[in-house]
Coordinates of C-alpha atoms and ligand atoms in Angstrom, one line a residue:
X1 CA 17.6 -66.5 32.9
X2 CA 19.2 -65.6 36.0
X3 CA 17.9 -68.2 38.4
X4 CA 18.1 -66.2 41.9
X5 CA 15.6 -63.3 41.2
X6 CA 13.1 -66.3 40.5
X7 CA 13.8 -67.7 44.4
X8 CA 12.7 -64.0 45.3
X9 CA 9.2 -64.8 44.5
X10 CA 7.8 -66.0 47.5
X11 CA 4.4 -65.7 48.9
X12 CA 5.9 -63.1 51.5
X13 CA 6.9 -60.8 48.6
X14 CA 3.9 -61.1 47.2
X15 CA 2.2 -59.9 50.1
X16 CA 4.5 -57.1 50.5
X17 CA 3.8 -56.0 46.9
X18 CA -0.2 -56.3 47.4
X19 CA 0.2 -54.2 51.0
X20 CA 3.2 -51.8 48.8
X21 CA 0.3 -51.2 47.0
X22 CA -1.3 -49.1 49.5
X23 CA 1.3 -46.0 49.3
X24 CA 3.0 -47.0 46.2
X25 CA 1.1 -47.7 42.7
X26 CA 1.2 -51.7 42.1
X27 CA 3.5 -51.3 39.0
X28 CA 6.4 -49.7 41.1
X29 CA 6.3 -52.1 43.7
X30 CA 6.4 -54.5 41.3
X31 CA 8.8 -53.5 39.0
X32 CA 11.4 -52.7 42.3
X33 CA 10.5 -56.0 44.2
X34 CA 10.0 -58.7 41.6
X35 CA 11.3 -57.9 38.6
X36 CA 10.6 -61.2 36.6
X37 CA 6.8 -61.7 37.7
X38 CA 4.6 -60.1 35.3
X39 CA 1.0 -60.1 36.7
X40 CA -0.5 -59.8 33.7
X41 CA 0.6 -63.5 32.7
X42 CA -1.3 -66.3 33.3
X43 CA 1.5 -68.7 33.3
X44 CA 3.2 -67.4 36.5
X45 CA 0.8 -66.7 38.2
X46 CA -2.1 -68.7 39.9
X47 CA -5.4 -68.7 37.9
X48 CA -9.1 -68.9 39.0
X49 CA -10.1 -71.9 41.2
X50 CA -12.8 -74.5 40.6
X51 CA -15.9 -73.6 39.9
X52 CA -19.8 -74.5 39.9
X53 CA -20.2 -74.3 35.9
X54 CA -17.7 -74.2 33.4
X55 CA -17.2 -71.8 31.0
X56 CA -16.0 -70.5 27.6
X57 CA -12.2 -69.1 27.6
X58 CA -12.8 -65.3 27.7
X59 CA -11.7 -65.1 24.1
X60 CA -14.3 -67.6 22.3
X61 CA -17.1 -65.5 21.8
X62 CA -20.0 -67.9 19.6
X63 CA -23.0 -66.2 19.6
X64 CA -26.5 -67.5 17.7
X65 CA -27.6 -64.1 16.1
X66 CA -31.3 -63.6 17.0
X67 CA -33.8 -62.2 15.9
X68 CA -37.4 -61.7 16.8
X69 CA -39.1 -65.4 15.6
X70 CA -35.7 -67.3 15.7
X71 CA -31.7 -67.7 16.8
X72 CA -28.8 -69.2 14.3
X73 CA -26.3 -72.1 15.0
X74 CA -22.8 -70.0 14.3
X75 CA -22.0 -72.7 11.9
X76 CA -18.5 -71.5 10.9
X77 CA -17.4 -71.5 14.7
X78 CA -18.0 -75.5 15.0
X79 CA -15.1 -78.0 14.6
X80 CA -17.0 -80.9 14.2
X81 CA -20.3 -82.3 13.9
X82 CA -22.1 -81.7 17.5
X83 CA -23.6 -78.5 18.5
X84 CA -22.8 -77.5 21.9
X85 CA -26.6 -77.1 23.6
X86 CA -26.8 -73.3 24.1
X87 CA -25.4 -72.7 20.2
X88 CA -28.6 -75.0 19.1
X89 CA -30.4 -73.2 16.8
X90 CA -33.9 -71.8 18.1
X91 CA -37.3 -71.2 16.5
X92 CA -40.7 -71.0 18.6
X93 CA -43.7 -69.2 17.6
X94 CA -44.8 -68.0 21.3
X95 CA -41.4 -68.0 22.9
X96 CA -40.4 -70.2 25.7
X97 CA -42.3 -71.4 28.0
X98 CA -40.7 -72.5 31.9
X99 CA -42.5 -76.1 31.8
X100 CA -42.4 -77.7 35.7
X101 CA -41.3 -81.2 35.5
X102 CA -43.4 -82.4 38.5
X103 CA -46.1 -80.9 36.7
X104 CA -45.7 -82.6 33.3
X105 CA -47.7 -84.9 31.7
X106 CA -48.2 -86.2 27.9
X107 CA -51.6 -87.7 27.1
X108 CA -52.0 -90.3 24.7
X109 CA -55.6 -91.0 23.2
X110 CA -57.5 -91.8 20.0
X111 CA -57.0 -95.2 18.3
X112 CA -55.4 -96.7 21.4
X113 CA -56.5 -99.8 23.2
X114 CA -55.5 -97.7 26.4
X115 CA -55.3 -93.8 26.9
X116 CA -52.9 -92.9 29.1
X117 CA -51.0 -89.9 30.7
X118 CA -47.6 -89.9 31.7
X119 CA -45.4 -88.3 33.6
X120 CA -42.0 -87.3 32.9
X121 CA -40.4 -90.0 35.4
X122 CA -43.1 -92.6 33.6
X123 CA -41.5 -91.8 30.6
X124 CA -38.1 -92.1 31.7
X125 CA -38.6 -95.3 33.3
X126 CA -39.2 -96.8 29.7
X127 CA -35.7 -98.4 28.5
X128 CA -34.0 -95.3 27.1
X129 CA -32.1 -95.0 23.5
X130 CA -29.9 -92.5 22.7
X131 CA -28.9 -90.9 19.0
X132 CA -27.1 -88.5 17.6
X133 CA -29.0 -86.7 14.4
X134 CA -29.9 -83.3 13.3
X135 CA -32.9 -80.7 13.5
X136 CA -33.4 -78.3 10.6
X137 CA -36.2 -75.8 10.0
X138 CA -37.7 -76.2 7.1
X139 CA -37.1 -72.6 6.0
X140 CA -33.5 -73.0 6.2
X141 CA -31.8 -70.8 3.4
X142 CA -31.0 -67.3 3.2
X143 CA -29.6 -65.8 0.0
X144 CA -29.3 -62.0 -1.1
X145 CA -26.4 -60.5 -0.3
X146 CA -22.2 -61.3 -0.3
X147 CA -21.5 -60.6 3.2
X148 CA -22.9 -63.6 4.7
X149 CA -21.4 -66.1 7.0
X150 CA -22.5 -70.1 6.8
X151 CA -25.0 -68.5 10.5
X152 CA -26.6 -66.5 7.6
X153 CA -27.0 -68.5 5.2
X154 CA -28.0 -72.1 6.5
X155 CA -27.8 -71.2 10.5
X156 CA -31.2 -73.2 11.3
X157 CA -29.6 -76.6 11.8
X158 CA -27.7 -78.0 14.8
X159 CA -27.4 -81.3 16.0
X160 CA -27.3 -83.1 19.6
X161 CA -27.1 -86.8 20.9
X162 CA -30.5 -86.9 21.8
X163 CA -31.5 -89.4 25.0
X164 CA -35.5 -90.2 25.4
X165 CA -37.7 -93.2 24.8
X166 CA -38.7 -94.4 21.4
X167 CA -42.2 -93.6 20.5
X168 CA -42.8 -97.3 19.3
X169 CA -42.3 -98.4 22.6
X170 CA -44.7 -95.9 24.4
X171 CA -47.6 -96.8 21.6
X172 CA -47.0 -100.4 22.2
X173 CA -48.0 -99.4 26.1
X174 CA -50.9 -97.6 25.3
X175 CA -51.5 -100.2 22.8
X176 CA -51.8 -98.2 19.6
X177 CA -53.9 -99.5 17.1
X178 CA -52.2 -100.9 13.8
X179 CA -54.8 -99.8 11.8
X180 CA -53.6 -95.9 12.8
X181 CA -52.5 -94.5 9.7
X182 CA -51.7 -90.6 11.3
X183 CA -51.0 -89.3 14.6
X184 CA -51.3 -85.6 15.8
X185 CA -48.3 -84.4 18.0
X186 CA -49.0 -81.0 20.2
X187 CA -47.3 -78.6 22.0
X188 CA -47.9 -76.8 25.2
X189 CA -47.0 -73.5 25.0
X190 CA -48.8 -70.5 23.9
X191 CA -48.8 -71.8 20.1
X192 CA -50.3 -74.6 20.6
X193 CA -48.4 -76.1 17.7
X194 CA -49.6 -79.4 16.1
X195 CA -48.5 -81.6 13.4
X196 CA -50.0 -84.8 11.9
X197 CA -47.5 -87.1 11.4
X198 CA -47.1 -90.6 9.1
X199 CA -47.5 -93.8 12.1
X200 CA -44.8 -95.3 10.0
X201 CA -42.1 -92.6 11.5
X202 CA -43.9 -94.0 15.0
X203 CA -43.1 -97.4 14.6
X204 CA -39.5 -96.7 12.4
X205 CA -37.1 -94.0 14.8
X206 CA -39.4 -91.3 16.2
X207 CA -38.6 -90.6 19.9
X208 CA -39.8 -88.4 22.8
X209 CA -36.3 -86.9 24.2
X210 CA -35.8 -85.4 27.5
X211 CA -31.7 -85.4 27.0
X212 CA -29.5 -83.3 25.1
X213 CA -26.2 -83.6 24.7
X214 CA -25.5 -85.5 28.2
X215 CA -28.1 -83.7 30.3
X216 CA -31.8 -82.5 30.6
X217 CA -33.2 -81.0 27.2
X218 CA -32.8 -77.1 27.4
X219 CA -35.9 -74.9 27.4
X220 CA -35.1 -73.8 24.4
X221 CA -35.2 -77.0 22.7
X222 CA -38.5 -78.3 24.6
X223 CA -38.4 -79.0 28.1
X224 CA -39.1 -81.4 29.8
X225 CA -39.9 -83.6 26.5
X226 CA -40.3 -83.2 22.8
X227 CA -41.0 -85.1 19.7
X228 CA -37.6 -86.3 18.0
X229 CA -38.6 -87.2 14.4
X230 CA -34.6 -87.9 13.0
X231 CA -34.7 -86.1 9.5
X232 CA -38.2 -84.5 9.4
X233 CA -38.3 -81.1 8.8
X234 CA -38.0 -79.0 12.1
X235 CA -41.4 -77.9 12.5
X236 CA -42.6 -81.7 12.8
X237 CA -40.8 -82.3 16.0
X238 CA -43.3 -80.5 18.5
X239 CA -41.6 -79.3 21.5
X240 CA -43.3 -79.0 24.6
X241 CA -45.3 -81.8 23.7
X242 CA -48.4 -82.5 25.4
X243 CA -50.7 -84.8 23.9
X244 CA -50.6 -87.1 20.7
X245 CA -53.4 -88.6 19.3
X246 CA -53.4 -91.2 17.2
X247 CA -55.7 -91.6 13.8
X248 CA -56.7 -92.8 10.6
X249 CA -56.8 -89.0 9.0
X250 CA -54.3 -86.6 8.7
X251 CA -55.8 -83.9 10.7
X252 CA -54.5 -80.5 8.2
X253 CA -53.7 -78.6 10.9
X254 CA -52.7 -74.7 10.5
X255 CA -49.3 -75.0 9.9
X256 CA -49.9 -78.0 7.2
X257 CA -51.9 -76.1 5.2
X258 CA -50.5 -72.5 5.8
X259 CA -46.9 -73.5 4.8
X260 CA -45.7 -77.1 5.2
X261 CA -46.8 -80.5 3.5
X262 CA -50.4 -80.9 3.1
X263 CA -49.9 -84.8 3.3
X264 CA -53.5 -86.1 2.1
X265 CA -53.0 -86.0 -1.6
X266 CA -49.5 -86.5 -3.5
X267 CA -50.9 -84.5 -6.2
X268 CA -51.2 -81.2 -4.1
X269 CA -48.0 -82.1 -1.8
X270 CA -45.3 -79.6 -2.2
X271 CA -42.9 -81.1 0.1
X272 CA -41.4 -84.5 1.7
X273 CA -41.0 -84.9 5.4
X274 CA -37.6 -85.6 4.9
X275 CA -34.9 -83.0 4.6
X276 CA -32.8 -83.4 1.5
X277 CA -29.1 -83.8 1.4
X278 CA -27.0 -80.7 1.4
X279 CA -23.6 -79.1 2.7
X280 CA -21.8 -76.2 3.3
X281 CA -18.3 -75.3 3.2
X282 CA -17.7 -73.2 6.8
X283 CA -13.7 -72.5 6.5
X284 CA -12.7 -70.6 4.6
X285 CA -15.8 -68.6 4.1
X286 CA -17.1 -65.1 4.9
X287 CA -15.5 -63.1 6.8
X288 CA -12.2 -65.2 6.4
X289 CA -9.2 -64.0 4.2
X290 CA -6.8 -66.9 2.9
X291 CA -3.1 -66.1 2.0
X292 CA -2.0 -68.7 -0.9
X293 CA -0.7 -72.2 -0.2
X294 CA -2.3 -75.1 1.8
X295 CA -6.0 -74.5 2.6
X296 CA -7.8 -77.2 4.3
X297 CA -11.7 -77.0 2.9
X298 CA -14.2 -78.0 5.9
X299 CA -17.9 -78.4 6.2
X300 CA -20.8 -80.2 7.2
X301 CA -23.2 -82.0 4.7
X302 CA -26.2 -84.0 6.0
X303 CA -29.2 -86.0 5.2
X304 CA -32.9 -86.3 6.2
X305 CA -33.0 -89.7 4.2
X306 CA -29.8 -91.6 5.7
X307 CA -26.6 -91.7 5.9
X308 CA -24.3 -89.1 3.8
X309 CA -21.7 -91.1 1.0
X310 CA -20.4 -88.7 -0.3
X311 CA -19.2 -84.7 -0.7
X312 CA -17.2 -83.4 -3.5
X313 CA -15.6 -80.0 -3.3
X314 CA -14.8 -78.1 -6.7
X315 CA -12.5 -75.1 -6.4
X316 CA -13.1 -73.8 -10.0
X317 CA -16.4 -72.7 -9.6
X318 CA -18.0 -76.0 -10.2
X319 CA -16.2 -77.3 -13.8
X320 CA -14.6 -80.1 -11.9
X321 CA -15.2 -81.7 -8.4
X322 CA -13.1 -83.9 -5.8
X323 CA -13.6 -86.2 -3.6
X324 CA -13.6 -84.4 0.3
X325 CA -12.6 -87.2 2.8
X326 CA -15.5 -88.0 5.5
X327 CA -14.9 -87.5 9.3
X328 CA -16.5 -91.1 10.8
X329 CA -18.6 -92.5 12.4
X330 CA -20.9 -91.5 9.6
X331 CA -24.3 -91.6 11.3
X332 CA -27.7 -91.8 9.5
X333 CA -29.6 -88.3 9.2
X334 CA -26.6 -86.6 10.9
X335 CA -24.2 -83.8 10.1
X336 CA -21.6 -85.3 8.6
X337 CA -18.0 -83.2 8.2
X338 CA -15.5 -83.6 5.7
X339 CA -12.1 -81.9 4.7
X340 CA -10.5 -81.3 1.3
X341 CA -6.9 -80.3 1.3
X342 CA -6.3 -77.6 -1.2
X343 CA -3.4 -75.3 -2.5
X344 CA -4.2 -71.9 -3.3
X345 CA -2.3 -70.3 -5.9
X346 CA -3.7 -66.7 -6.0
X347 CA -6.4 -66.8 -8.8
X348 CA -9.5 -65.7 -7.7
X349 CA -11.9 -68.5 -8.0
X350 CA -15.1 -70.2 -6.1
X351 CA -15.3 -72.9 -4.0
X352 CA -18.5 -75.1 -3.8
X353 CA -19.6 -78.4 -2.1
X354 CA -21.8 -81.0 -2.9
X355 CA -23.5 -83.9 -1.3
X356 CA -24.9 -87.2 -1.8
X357 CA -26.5 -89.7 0.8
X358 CA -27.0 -93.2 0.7
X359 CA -30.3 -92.7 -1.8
X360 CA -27.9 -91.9 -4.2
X361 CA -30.0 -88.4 -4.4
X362 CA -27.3 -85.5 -5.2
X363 CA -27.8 -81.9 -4.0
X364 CA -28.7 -79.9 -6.7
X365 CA -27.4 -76.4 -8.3
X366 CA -30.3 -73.6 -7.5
X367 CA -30.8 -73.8 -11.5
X368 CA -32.0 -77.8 -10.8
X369 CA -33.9 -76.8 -8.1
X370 CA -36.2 -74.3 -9.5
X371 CA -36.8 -75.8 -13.3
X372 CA -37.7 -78.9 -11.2
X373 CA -40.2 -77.2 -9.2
X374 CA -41.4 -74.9 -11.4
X375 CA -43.1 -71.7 -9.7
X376 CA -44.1 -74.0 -6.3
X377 CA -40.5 -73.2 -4.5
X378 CA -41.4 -71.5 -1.9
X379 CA -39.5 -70.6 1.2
X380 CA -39.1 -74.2 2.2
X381 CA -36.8 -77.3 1.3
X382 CA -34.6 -75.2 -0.2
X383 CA -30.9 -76.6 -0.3
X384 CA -29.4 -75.4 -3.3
X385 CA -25.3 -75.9 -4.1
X386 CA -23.9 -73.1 -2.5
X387 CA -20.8 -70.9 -3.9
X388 CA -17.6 -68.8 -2.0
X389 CA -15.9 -66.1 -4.1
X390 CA -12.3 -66.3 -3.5
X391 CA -11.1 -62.5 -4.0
X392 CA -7.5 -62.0 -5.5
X393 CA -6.4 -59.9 -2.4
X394 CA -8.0 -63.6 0.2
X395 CA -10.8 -62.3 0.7
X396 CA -13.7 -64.6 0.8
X397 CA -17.7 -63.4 -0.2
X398 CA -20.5 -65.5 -0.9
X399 CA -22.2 -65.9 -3.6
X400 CA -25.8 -64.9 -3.8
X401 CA -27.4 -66.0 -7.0
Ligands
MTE1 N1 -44.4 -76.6 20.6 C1 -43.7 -76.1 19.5 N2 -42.9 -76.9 18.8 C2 -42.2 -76.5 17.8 C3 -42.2 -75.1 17.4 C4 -43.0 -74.2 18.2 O1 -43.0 -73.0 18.0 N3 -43.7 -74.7 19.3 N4 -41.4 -74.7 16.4 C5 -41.1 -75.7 15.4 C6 -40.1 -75.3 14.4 S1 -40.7 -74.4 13.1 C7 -38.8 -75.8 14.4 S2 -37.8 -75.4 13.1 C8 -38.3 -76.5 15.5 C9 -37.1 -75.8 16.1 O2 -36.6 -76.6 17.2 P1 -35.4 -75.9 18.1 O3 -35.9 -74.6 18.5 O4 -35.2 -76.9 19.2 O5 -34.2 -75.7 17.2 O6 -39.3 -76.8 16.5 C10 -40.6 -77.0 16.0 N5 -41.4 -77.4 17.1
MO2 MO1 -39.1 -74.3 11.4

């Protein structure tokens, strides 16, 4: 490279090629006065300054696919187990309401020695516990066609290191009762969404969080507060929240009886609270195409009952299975990724993962699922084995069953 045409480029020839630019089109100037700076290249020269909020690179484009009710985490575009805050998955039944912090409050009544309202600052003047776990809706599994990415398919999960009180230690202020065998959690905005839930989840991990991810919950997710119940099934952990009341009664509120667990009676109790193990594989999947040789299988598997010990990987459409190593610290009801290095010869096949948490419950094949239900499946808990066709040309479909 000849050193002295670099020298040339000063600041003053720079100038001159800007002003140039006035009677002679840019690319002239350029091309006649510095023939080695190509101001299309970011590496030569200077790129945007500082700035108030950072942003994506211009070439990562993540989106969450919504639609009218509800927004998808884009699974497949996630190296690892945390979900950056505006990629966490959305579902709210009267959209989003713009909640004023100084205007806040939670009320806390019922079998309580004291009933109370707090603010926002009362509640973060509590000491403050931070944890990192999932949230998952319920309904989350979409089959029915081959084009469909991991978003598609299982898109209403995400995770966050949560930062908020722990419920136990705002009952012990209000001095919940110990005979409370239920409490009823509600929302503020238009839906006015309530859920009874078990005082034992109270007293175990429950939390009211007004941090995510490092900084003040989004609106999405429930600002300025919401019920954290690590594991639950999404719909339990009431955003907005404001007002719990604590009982000795579940209280069968609309959405237990409607669609979720009516948690009076096991006999007539479709569902647990808990969200069962399950994974997904999210490279390769659809819309990837492999070429054959070394293929590193990645996903996420993950828990409502503890912590995740293992995920196999078959890549003969499920005859045999092995061992996928697991990306630590493995954290209790948390996404959980693991790898499996694999060489790819050129047969078509399928490639499926399964997991098992600490239980030692294993997810099921869809075949399991249903002949263990029977005719009550449902929309909901539905975490079937799931399959990618491996095409001869690389392409990769899923597999709808
Ligand atoms: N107040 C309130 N809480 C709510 C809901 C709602 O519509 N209103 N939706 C529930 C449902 S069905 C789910 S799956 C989760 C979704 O939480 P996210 O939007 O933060 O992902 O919130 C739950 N809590
Ligand atoms: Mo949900």
């Amino acid at each position: 490279m000849d050193k002295r045409k670099h020298r040339k480029i000063s600041r003053r020839s720079l100038l001159g090629g800007i002003l140039g630019a006035t009677v002679l089109p840019v690319s002239k100037v350029l091309a006649k006065r510095l023939p080695m700076l190509d101001p299309g290249d970011p590496t030569k020269t200077p790129g945007r300054g500082p700035s108030k909020l950072g942003q994506r690179s211009k070439f990562e484009h993540p989106i969450k696919s919504p639609s009218d009710i509800s927004s998808r985490t884009p699974l497949q575009d996630l190296y690892s187990t945390i979900t950056p805050s505006d990629l966490h998955y959305e579902r709210h039944h009267a959209g989003i309401p713009d909640i004023d912090p100084e205007k806040y409050e939670l009320l806390i009544h019922g079998m309580v020695a004291r009933p109370m309202k707090f603010t926002l600052a009362d509640l973060k003047s509590f000491p403050a516990v931070t944890r990192t776990c999932f949230i998952e809706c319920a309904g989350n599994f979409r089959t029915g066609k081959e084009e469909m990415t991991p978003q598609d398919i299982l898109g209403l999960t995400s995770q966050s290191e949560w930062t908020g009180v722990l419920l136990s230690t705002v009952f012990r202020e209000v001095g919940a009762s110990h005979e409370a065998k239920w409490f009823l959690a509600e929302g503020s905005d238009a839906a006015v969404m309530t859920r009874t839930i078990p005082m034992w989840k109270a007293w175990d991990d429950a939390m009211i969080v007004y941090a995510q991810n490092g900084e003040a919950i989004r609106p999405e997710q429930g600002y300025p507060a919401r019920l954290l119940l690590p594991g639950f099934e999404g719909n339990m952990n009431i955003k907005w929240l404001r007002r719990i009341e604590i009982g000795d009664e579940p209280w069968m509120t609309r959405e237990e009886t409607s669609k979720y667990t009516y948690p009076v009676n096991d006999k007539i109790r479709m569902f647990s609270f808990e969200m069962d193990a399950r994974s997904i594989i999210t490279y390769p999947c659809y819309p990837n195409k492999i070429k054959t040789g070394w293929i590193e299988i990645r996903g996420l598997a993950w828990s409502g009952r503890g912590k995740i010990t293992k995920v196999e990987v078959s890549t003969d459409a499920g005859q045999t299975w092995n061992e996928a190593s697991l990306q630590g610290p493995i954290l209790s009801k948390a996404h959980t990724y693991f790898r499996y290095l694999w060489g790819w010869n050129g047969t078509p096949t399928e490639i499926l993962s399964r997991a098992t948490d600490e239980t030692g419950y294993m997810q099921p094949t869809l075949q399991q699922l249903t002949t263990a239900r029977g005719t009550k499946t449902g929309g909901y808990h539905m975490n079937p084995i799931t399959s990618w066709q491996i095409k001869p040309d690389g392409t990769l479909l899923f597999k709808p069953e």
